[in-house]
Amino acid sequence: MPAVNFKTSVLDLVGDFSDDNALNDFLTASAREVIAILPPPVLLQNSSSENWIVATGFHSVDNKKILEVIRQGYACKQIPQGKATEAADTNSIFLASARDPVFYLKAGRAYILPTPTGSDGDSVLILIPQPTVITTTTAIANFPDNAEYAVVLGASAKALQRMASDVRDEVNKTNGDIAQFNTFVTTDEEFELGSVQSQLLQTQIQRFQGYMGQHKTLFELYQAELQRLSQTQ
């Protein structure tokens, strides 16, 4: 992507959209949808590592996607939280060991068994932070450069859907005939312009259909881009 912010890239596709808070939500949601479909090798190429702090006994993983947990050189296998007790039970055949460690998640935290000892950093977590994207962002950290345009497409499709919804709300607020609006939108039926109100309604229908047509095009491009990215290595 060119070195412009995400809002500029979205407006190039949708025209005017002034609600920056909504656009922040659309950008963030789309970026996280992209993260969800990227193959593990791609995620690992863009990952970061965080050291385990021994004194804490756990590691906060809120808004982070865990790729690997390594305890003093040995990969940890993830287990359900409900298996944690037996993994710590010295009388259990499922007891975790230094050479066969495990980790589990509980309330936004990661726990390793056996609990790491030694120095901070002997154990690490390899992860991807769940991105938060705002309108002024020009690049997303820990995110493939070639996936950023998918975020623009996803946010643009969401913005157009919101714009179409705003037109429908506008019909209600201006005492328009919402039943007639829905009829013409769903049937594409022609009607006579018998009043100023009818002319306004026709304008609103045309705007709605225009936004939805653009939404369909960009949504299909977004889905195609997600499909492409899901097959990259």
PDB file of C-alpha atoms in Angstrom:
ATOM      1  CA  MET A   1       0.000   0.000   0.000  1.00  0.00           C
ATOM      2  CA  PRO A   2       1.145   3.578  -0.566  1.00  0.00           C
ATOM      3  CA  ALA A   3       2.281   5.526   2.498  1.00  0.00           C
ATOM      4  CA  VAL A   4      -1.094   7.165   3.148  1.00  0.00           C
ATOM      5  CA  ASN A   5      -3.333   6.620   6.119  1.00  0.00           C
ATOM      6  CA  PHE A   6      -6.117   4.069   6.097  1.00  0.00           C
ATOM      7  CA  LYS A   7      -8.882   6.647   6.069  1.00  0.00           C
ATOM      8  CA  THR A   8      -7.573   8.135   2.834  1.00  0.00           C
ATOM      9  CA  SER A   9      -7.440   4.672   1.268  1.00  0.00           C
ATOM     10  CA  VAL A  10     -11.021   3.923   2.338  1.00  0.00           C
ATOM     11  CA  LEU A  11     -12.362   7.272   1.109  1.00  0.00           C
ATOM     12  CA  ASP A  12     -10.752   6.613  -2.276  1.00  0.00           C
ATOM     13  CA  LEU A  13     -13.180   3.674  -2.553  1.00  0.00           C
ATOM     14  CA  VAL A  14     -16.342   4.912  -0.853  1.00  0.00           C
ATOM     15  CA  GLY A  15     -16.302   8.694  -1.207  1.00  0.00           C
ATOM     16  CA  ASP A  16     -17.314  10.691   1.848  1.00  0.00           C
ATOM     17  CA  PHE A  17     -17.509   8.982   5.254  1.00  0.00           C
ATOM     18  CA  SER A  18     -17.129  11.279   8.263  1.00  0.00           C
ATOM     19  CA  ASP A  19     -17.674   8.971  11.259  1.00  0.00           C
ATOM     20  CA  ASP A  20     -14.088   8.256  12.300  1.00  0.00           C
ATOM     21  CA  ASN A  21     -15.123   6.226  15.347  1.00  0.00           C
ATOM     22  CA  ALA A  22     -17.149   3.848  13.187  1.00  0.00           C
ATOM     23  CA  LEU A  23     -14.328   3.672  10.645  1.00  0.00           C
ATOM     24  CA  ASN A  24     -11.865   2.785  13.431  1.00  0.00           C
ATOM     25  CA  ASP A  25     -14.168  -0.121  14.346  1.00  0.00           C
ATOM     26  CA  PHE A  26     -14.466  -1.251  10.711  1.00  0.00           C
ATOM     27  CA  LEU A  27     -10.683  -1.129  10.194  1.00  0.00           C
ATOM     28  CA  THR A  28      -9.964  -3.015  13.409  1.00  0.00           C
ATOM     29  CA  ALA A  29     -12.629  -5.658  12.722  1.00  0.00           C
ATOM     30  CA  SER A  30     -11.313  -6.225   9.198  1.00  0.00           C
ATOM     31  CA  ALA A  31      -7.693  -6.480  10.369  1.00  0.00           C
ATOM     32  CA  ARG A  32      -8.679  -9.107  12.928  1.00  0.00           C
ATOM     33  CA  GLU A  33     -10.659 -11.020  10.305  1.00  0.00           C
ATOM     34  CA  VAL A  34      -7.489 -11.116   8.207  1.00  0.00           C
ATOM     35  CA  ILE A  35      -5.400 -12.355  11.163  1.00  0.00           C
ATOM     36  CA  ALA A  36      -7.946 -15.140  11.726  1.00  0.00           C
ATOM     37  CA  ILE A  37      -7.427 -16.637   8.251  1.00  0.00           C
ATOM     38  CA  LEU A  38      -3.670 -16.207   7.777  1.00  0.00           C
ATOM     39  CA  PRO A  39      -1.755 -19.534   7.745  1.00  0.00           C
ATOM     40  CA  PRO A  40       0.589 -20.230  10.694  1.00  0.00           C
ATOM     41  CA  PRO A  41       3.800 -19.812   8.630  1.00  0.00           C
ATOM     42  CA  VAL A  42       2.727 -16.291   7.633  1.00  0.00           C
ATOM     43  CA  LEU A  43       1.797 -15.431  11.202  1.00  0.00           C
ATOM     44  CA  LEU A  44       5.163 -16.699  12.456  1.00  0.00           C
ATOM     45  CA  GLN A  45       6.995 -14.504   9.939  1.00  0.00           C
ATOM     46  CA  ASN A  46       5.260 -11.483  11.444  1.00  0.00           C
ATOM     47  CA  SER A  47       5.234 -12.530  15.081  1.00  0.00           C
ATOM     48  CA  SER A  48       6.939 -11.100  18.135  1.00  0.00           C
ATOM     49  CA  SER A  49       8.220 -12.802  21.271  1.00  0.00           C
ATOM     50  CA  GLU A  50       7.573 -11.922  24.899  1.00  0.00           C
ATOM     51  CA  ASN A  51       9.649 -13.190  27.783  1.00  0.00           C
ATOM     52  CA  TRP A  52       8.086 -15.137  30.599  1.00  0.00           C
ATOM     53  CA  ILE A  53       8.556 -13.321  33.909  1.00  0.00           C
ATOM     54  CA  VAL A  54       9.249 -16.002  36.525  1.00  0.00           C
ATOM     55  CA  ALA A  55       8.030 -14.064  39.558  1.00  0.00           C
ATOM     56  CA  THR A  56       4.611 -13.418  37.996  1.00  0.00           C
ATOM     57  CA  GLY A  57       3.658 -17.052  37.417  1.00  0.00           C
ATOM     58  CA  PHE A  58       1.520 -16.249  34.374  1.00  0.00           C
ATOM     59  CA  HIS A  59       1.602 -14.141  31.222  1.00  0.00           C
ATOM     60  CA  SER A  60      -1.168 -11.774  30.098  1.00  0.00           C
ATOM     61  CA  VAL A  61      -2.373 -12.636  26.603  1.00  0.00           C
ATOM     62  CA  ASP A  62      -5.392 -10.356  26.264  1.00  0.00           C
ATOM     63  CA  ASN A  63      -5.863  -9.363  22.603  1.00  0.00           C
ATOM     64  CA  LYS A  64      -3.009 -11.616  21.509  1.00  0.00           C
ATOM     65  CA  LYS A  65      -3.011 -14.705  19.315  1.00  0.00           C
ATOM     66  CA  ILE A  66      -0.589 -17.303  20.697  1.00  0.00           C
ATOM     67  CA  LEU A  67       1.436 -19.175  18.085  1.00  0.00           C
ATOM     68  CA  GLU A  68       3.954 -21.000  20.269  1.00  0.00           C
ATOM     69  CA  VAL A  69       4.939 -21.275  23.917  1.00  0.00           C
ATOM     70  CA  ILE A  70       8.476 -22.433  24.678  1.00  0.00           C
ATOM     71  CA  ARG A  71       9.580 -23.465  28.162  1.00  0.00           C
ATOM     72  CA  GLN A  72      13.338 -23.437  28.539  1.00  0.00           C
ATOM     73  CA  GLY A  73      13.895 -24.710  25.014  1.00  0.00           C
ATOM     74  CA  TYR A  74      10.993 -27.177  24.837  1.00  0.00           C
ATOM     75  CA  ALA A  75       7.741 -26.510  22.971  1.00  0.00           C
ATOM     76  CA  CYS A  76       4.648 -26.534  25.158  1.00  0.00           C
ATOM     77  CA  LYS A  77       1.496 -28.344  24.099  1.00  0.00           C
ATOM     78  CA  GLN A  78      -1.757 -26.491  24.768  1.00  0.00           C
ATOM     79  CA  ILE A  79      -4.241 -28.263  27.018  1.00  0.00           C
ATOM     80  CA  PRO A  80      -7.771 -27.296  28.110  1.00  0.00           C
ATOM     81  CA  GLN A  81      -8.004 -25.411  31.375  1.00  0.00           C
ATOM     82  CA  GLY A  82      -9.871 -28.387  32.827  1.00  0.00           C
ATOM     83  CA  LYS A  83      -6.796 -30.594  32.361  1.00  0.00           C
ATOM     84  CA  ALA A  84      -4.503 -28.289  34.346  1.00  0.00           C
ATOM     85  CA  THR A  85      -4.949 -30.095  37.673  1.00  0.00           C
ATOM     86  CA  GLU A  86      -3.939 -33.491  36.343  1.00  0.00           C
ATOM     87  CA  ALA A  87      -1.046 -31.932  34.415  1.00  0.00           C
ATOM     88  CA  ALA A  88       0.297 -30.692  37.765  1.00  0.00           C
ATOM     89  CA  ASP A  89      -0.500 -33.899  39.694  1.00  0.00           C
ATOM     90  CA  THR A  90       2.650 -35.915  40.440  1.00  0.00           C
ATOM     91  CA  ASN A  91       0.508 -39.071  40.638  1.00  0.00           C
ATOM     92  CA  SER A  92      -1.066 -38.556  37.206  1.00  0.00           C
ATOM     93  CA  ILE A  93       0.086 -40.171  33.992  1.00  0.00           C
ATOM     94  CA  PHE A  94      -0.640 -36.800  32.388  1.00  0.00           C
ATOM     95  CA  LEU A  95       1.899 -34.963  34.580  1.00  0.00           C
ATOM     96  CA  ALA A  96       3.719 -32.306  32.572  1.00  0.00           C
ATOM     97  CA  SER A  97       7.503 -32.469  32.665  1.00  0.00           C
ATOM     98  CA  ALA A  98      10.470 -30.276  31.799  1.00  0.00           C
ATOM     99  CA  ARG A  99      10.829 -32.096  28.485  1.00  0.00           C
ATOM    100  CA  ASP A 100       7.095 -32.365  27.858  1.00  0.00           C
ATOM    101  CA  PRO A 101       5.664 -29.079  29.131  1.00  0.00           C
ATOM    102  CA  VAL A 102       2.153 -27.789  28.566  1.00  0.00           C
ATOM    103  CA  PHE A 103       0.327 -24.484  28.736  1.00  0.00           C
ATOM    104  CA  TYR A 104      -3.283 -23.492  29.222  1.00  0.00           C
ATOM    105  CA  LEU A 105      -5.337 -20.306  29.090  1.00  0.00           C
ATOM    106  CA  LYS A 106      -7.477 -18.895  31.877  1.00  0.00           C
ATOM    107  CA  ALA A 107      -9.122 -15.463  32.088  1.00  0.00           C
ATOM    108  CA  GLY A 108      -6.834 -13.811  29.551  1.00  0.00           C
ATOM    109  CA  ARG A 109      -3.672 -15.336  31.011  1.00  0.00           C
ATOM    110  CA  ALA A 110      -1.329 -18.119  29.918  1.00  0.00           C
ATOM    111  CA  TYR A 111       0.038 -20.580  32.456  1.00  0.00           C
ATOM    112  CA  ILE A 112       2.916 -23.015  31.861  1.00  0.00           C
ATOM    113  CA  LEU A 113       3.361 -26.379  33.554  1.00  0.00           C
ATOM    114  CA  PRO A 114       5.740 -27.169  35.094  1.00  0.00           C
ATOM    115  CA  THR A 115       5.808 -23.552  36.263  1.00  0.00           C
ATOM    116  CA  PRO A 116       9.022 -22.059  34.859  1.00  0.00           C
ATOM    117  CA  THR A 117      11.923 -21.393  37.208  1.00  0.00           C
ATOM    118  CA  GLY A 118      15.337 -19.941  36.532  1.00  0.00           C
ATOM    119  CA  SER A 119      15.794 -16.605  34.784  1.00  0.00           C
ATOM    120  CA  ASP A 120      13.307 -14.326  33.064  1.00  0.00           C
ATOM    121  CA  GLY A 121      13.418 -15.020  29.344  1.00  0.00           C
ATOM    122  CA  ASP A 122      14.311 -18.702  29.682  1.00  0.00           C
ATOM    123  CA  SER A 123      10.729 -19.272  28.551  1.00  0.00           C
ATOM    124  CA  VAL A 124       9.033 -17.245  25.825  1.00  0.00           C
ATOM    125  CA  LEU A 125       5.712 -16.818  24.080  1.00  0.00           C
ATOM    126  CA  ILE A 126       5.582 -16.331  20.327  1.00  0.00           C
ATOM    127  CA  LEU A 127       2.480 -14.376  19.445  1.00  0.00           C
ATOM    128  CA  ILE A 128       0.657 -11.922  17.229  1.00  0.00           C
ATOM    129  CA  PRO A 129      -0.987  -8.932  18.905  1.00  0.00           C
ATOM    130  CA  GLN A 130      -4.588  -8.537  17.765  1.00  0.00           C
ATOM    131  CA  PRO A 131      -4.367  -5.310  15.749  1.00  0.00           C
ATOM    132  CA  THR A 132      -6.149  -2.088  16.561  1.00  0.00           C
ATOM    133  CA  VAL A 133      -6.306   0.138  13.483  1.00  0.00           C
ATOM    134  CA  ILE A 134      -7.392   3.771  13.466  1.00  0.00           C
ATOM    135  CA  THR A 135      -7.979   6.196  10.617  1.00  0.00           C
ATOM    136  CA  THR A 136      -4.553   7.836  10.903  1.00  0.00           C
ATOM    137  CA  THR A 137      -2.648   4.536  10.840  1.00  0.00           C
ATOM    138  CA  THR A 138      -0.332   4.132   7.837  1.00  0.00           C
ATOM    139  CA  ALA A 139       0.982   0.629   8.599  1.00  0.00           C
ATOM    140  CA  ILE A 140      -0.029  -2.208  10.932  1.00  0.00           C
ATOM    141  CA  ALA A 141       2.621  -3.671  13.213  1.00  0.00           C
ATOM    142  CA  ASN A 142       3.190  -7.445  13.093  1.00  0.00           C
ATOM    143  CA  PHE A 143       1.027  -7.630   9.985  1.00  0.00           C
ATOM    144  CA  PRO A 144       1.983  -8.668   6.424  1.00  0.00           C
ATOM    145  CA  ASP A 145       2.341  -5.681   4.103  1.00  0.00           C
ATOM    146  CA  ASN A 146       0.538  -7.538   1.327  1.00  0.00           C
ATOM    147  CA  ALA A 147      -2.495  -8.078   3.576  1.00  0.00           C
ATOM    148  CA  GLU A 148      -3.121  -4.413   4.390  1.00  0.00           C
ATOM    149  CA  TYR A 149      -5.205  -3.785   1.265  1.00  0.00           C
ATOM    150  CA  ALA A 150      -7.613  -6.478   2.454  1.00  0.00           C
ATOM    151  CA  VAL A 151      -8.182  -4.352   5.559  1.00  0.00           C
ATOM    152  CA  VAL A 152      -9.040  -1.381   3.323  1.00  0.00           C
ATOM    153  CA  LEU A 153     -11.475  -3.495   1.291  1.00  0.00           C
ATOM    154  CA  GLY A 154     -13.142  -4.935   4.394  1.00  0.00           C
ATOM    155  CA  ALA A 155     -13.518  -1.565   6.093  1.00  0.00           C
ATOM    156  CA  SER A 156     -14.825   0.009   2.870  1.00  0.00           C
ATOM    157  CA  ALA A 157     -17.475  -2.694   2.442  1.00  0.00           C
ATOM    158  CA  LYS A 158     -18.569  -2.210   6.058  1.00  0.00           C
ATOM    159  CA  ALA A 159     -18.684   1.572   5.617  1.00  0.00           C
ATOM    160  CA  LEU A 160     -20.891   1.275   2.542  1.00  0.00           C
ATOM    161  CA  GLN A 161     -23.275  -1.010   4.391  1.00  0.00           C
ATOM    162  CA  ARG A 162     -23.445   1.594   7.152  1.00  0.00           C
ATOM    163  CA  MET A 163     -24.090   4.346   4.570  1.00  0.00           C
ATOM    164  CA  ALA A 164     -26.967   2.353   3.102  1.00  0.00           C
ATOM    165  CA  SER A 165     -28.375   1.795   6.592  1.00  0.00           C
ATOM    166  CA  ASP A 166     -28.152   5.547   7.238  1.00  0.00           C
ATOM    167  CA  VAL A 167     -30.296   6.200   4.153  1.00  0.00           C
ATOM    168  CA  ARG A 168     -32.961   3.854   5.483  1.00  0.00           C
ATOM    169  CA  ASP A 169     -32.850   5.679   8.828  1.00  0.00           C
ATOM    170  CA  GLU A 170     -33.138   8.976   6.978  1.00  0.00           C
ATOM    171  CA  VAL A 171     -36.410   7.843   5.404  1.00  0.00           C
ATOM    172  CA  ASN A 172     -37.851   7.254   8.865  1.00  0.00           C
ATOM    173  CA  LYS A 173     -36.594  10.553  10.277  1.00  0.00           C
ATOM    174  CA  THR A 174     -38.005  12.616   7.418  1.00  0.00           C
ATOM    175  CA  ASN A 175     -41.412  10.915   7.726  1.00  0.00           C
ATOM    176  CA  GLY A 176     -40.815   9.076   4.492  1.00  0.00           C
ATOM    177  CA  ASP A 177     -42.838   6.043   3.589  1.00  0.00           C
ATOM    178  CA  ILE A 178     -40.539   3.286   4.854  1.00  0.00           C
ATOM    179  CA  ALA A 179     -42.942   0.566   3.679  1.00  0.00           C
ATOM    180  CA  GLN A 180     -42.937   1.997   0.162  1.00  0.00           C
ATOM    181  CA  PHE A 181     -39.159   2.430   0.364  1.00  0.00           C
ATOM    182  CA  ASN A 182     -38.700  -1.236   1.285  1.00  0.00           C
ATOM    183  CA  THR A 183     -41.033  -2.310  -1.519  1.00  0.00           C
ATOM    184  CA  PHE A 184     -39.173  -0.411  -4.212  1.00  0.00           C
ATOM    185  CA  VAL A 185     -35.754  -1.420  -2.870  1.00  0.00           C
ATOM    186  CA  THR A 186     -36.607  -5.126  -2.893  1.00  0.00           C
ATOM    187  CA  THR A 187     -38.628  -5.220  -6.140  1.00  0.00           C
ATOM    188  CA  ASP A 188     -36.894  -2.457  -8.140  1.00  0.00           C
ATOM    189  CA  GLU A 189     -40.395  -1.385  -9.177  1.00  0.00           C
ATOM    190  CA  GLU A 190     -40.929   1.922 -10.976  1.00  0.00           C
ATOM    191  CA  PHE A 191     -43.354   4.511  -9.583  1.00  0.00           C
ATOM    192  CA  GLU A 192     -44.830   7.812 -10.615  1.00  0.00           C
ATOM    193  CA  LEU A 193     -43.418  11.031  -9.212  1.00  0.00           C
ATOM    194  CA  GLY A 194     -46.624  12.517  -7.882  1.00  0.00           C
ATOM    195  CA  SER A 195     -45.148  14.796  -5.223  1.00  0.00           C
ATOM    196  CA  VAL A 196     -42.009  16.322  -3.794  1.00  0.00           C
ATOM    197  CA  GLN A 197     -42.078  13.547  -1.194  1.00  0.00           C
ATOM    198  CA  SER A 198     -42.064  10.932  -3.945  1.00  0.00           C
ATOM    199  CA  GLN A 199     -39.124  12.640  -5.611  1.00  0.00           C
ATOM    200  CA  LEU A 200     -37.248  12.617  -2.309  1.00  0.00           C
ATOM    201  CA  LEU A 201     -38.078   8.952  -1.852  1.00  0.00           C
ATOM    202  CA  GLN A 202     -36.786   8.126  -5.317  1.00  0.00           C
ATOM    203  CA  THR A 203     -33.531   9.956  -4.549  1.00  0.00           C
ATOM    204  CA  GLN A 204     -33.171   8.009  -1.320  1.00  0.00           C
ATOM    205  CA  ILE A 205     -33.836   4.721  -3.115  1.00  0.00           C
ATOM    206  CA  GLN A 206     -31.200   5.543  -5.729  1.00  0.00           C
ATOM    207  CA  ARG A 207     -28.650   6.401  -3.037  1.00  0.00           C
ATOM    208  CA  PHE A 208     -29.447   3.220  -1.121  1.00  0.00           C
ATOM    209  CA  GLN A 209     -29.146   1.034  -4.213  1.00  0.00           C
ATOM    210  CA  GLY A 210     -25.930   2.775  -5.211  1.00  0.00           C
ATOM    211  CA  TYR A 211     -24.344   2.139  -1.827  1.00  0.00           C
ATOM    212  CA  MET A 212     -25.492  -1.478  -1.775  1.00  0.00           C
ATOM    213  CA  GLY A 213     -24.180  -2.038  -5.294  1.00  0.00           C
ATOM    214  CA  GLN A 214     -20.781  -0.677  -4.277  1.00  0.00           C
ATOM    215  CA  HIS A 215     -20.920  -2.748  -1.082  1.00  0.00           C
ATOM    216  CA  LYS A 216     -21.549  -5.947  -3.057  1.00  0.00           C
ATOM    217  CA  THR A 217     -18.596  -5.260  -5.347  1.00  0.00           C
ATOM    218  CA  LEU A 218     -16.162  -4.452  -2.538  1.00  0.00           C
ATOM    219  CA  PHE A 219     -17.400  -7.293  -0.323  1.00  0.00           C
ATOM    220  CA  GLU A 220     -16.762  -9.770  -3.132  1.00  0.00           C
ATOM    221  CA  LEU A 221     -13.269  -8.318  -3.649  1.00  0.00           C
ATOM    222  CA  TYR A 222     -12.661  -8.578   0.098  1.00  0.00           C
ATOM    223  CA  GLN A 223     -13.725 -12.225   0.174  1.00  0.00           C
ATOM    224  CA  ALA A 224     -11.490 -12.996  -2.810  1.00  0.00           C
ATOM    225  CA  GLU A 225      -8.565 -11.297  -1.066  1.00  0.00           C
ATOM    226  CA  LEU A 226      -9.193 -13.292   2.108  1.00  0.00           C
ATOM    227  CA  GLN A 227      -9.214 -16.469   0.038  1.00  0.00           C
ATOM    228  CA  ARG A 228      -5.898 -15.524  -1.579  1.00  0.00           C
ATOM    229  CA  LEU A 229      -4.275 -14.660   1.734  1.00  0.00           C
ATOM    230  CA  SER A 230      -5.462 -17.903   3.349  1.00  0.00           C
ATOM    231  CA  GLN A 231      -3.438 -19.831   0.760  1.00  0.00           C
ATOM    232  CA  THR A 232      -0.179 -17.870   1.071  1.00  0.00           C
ATOM    233  CA  GLN A 233       2.875 -19.379   2.730  1.00  0.00           C
TER     234      GLN A 233
END
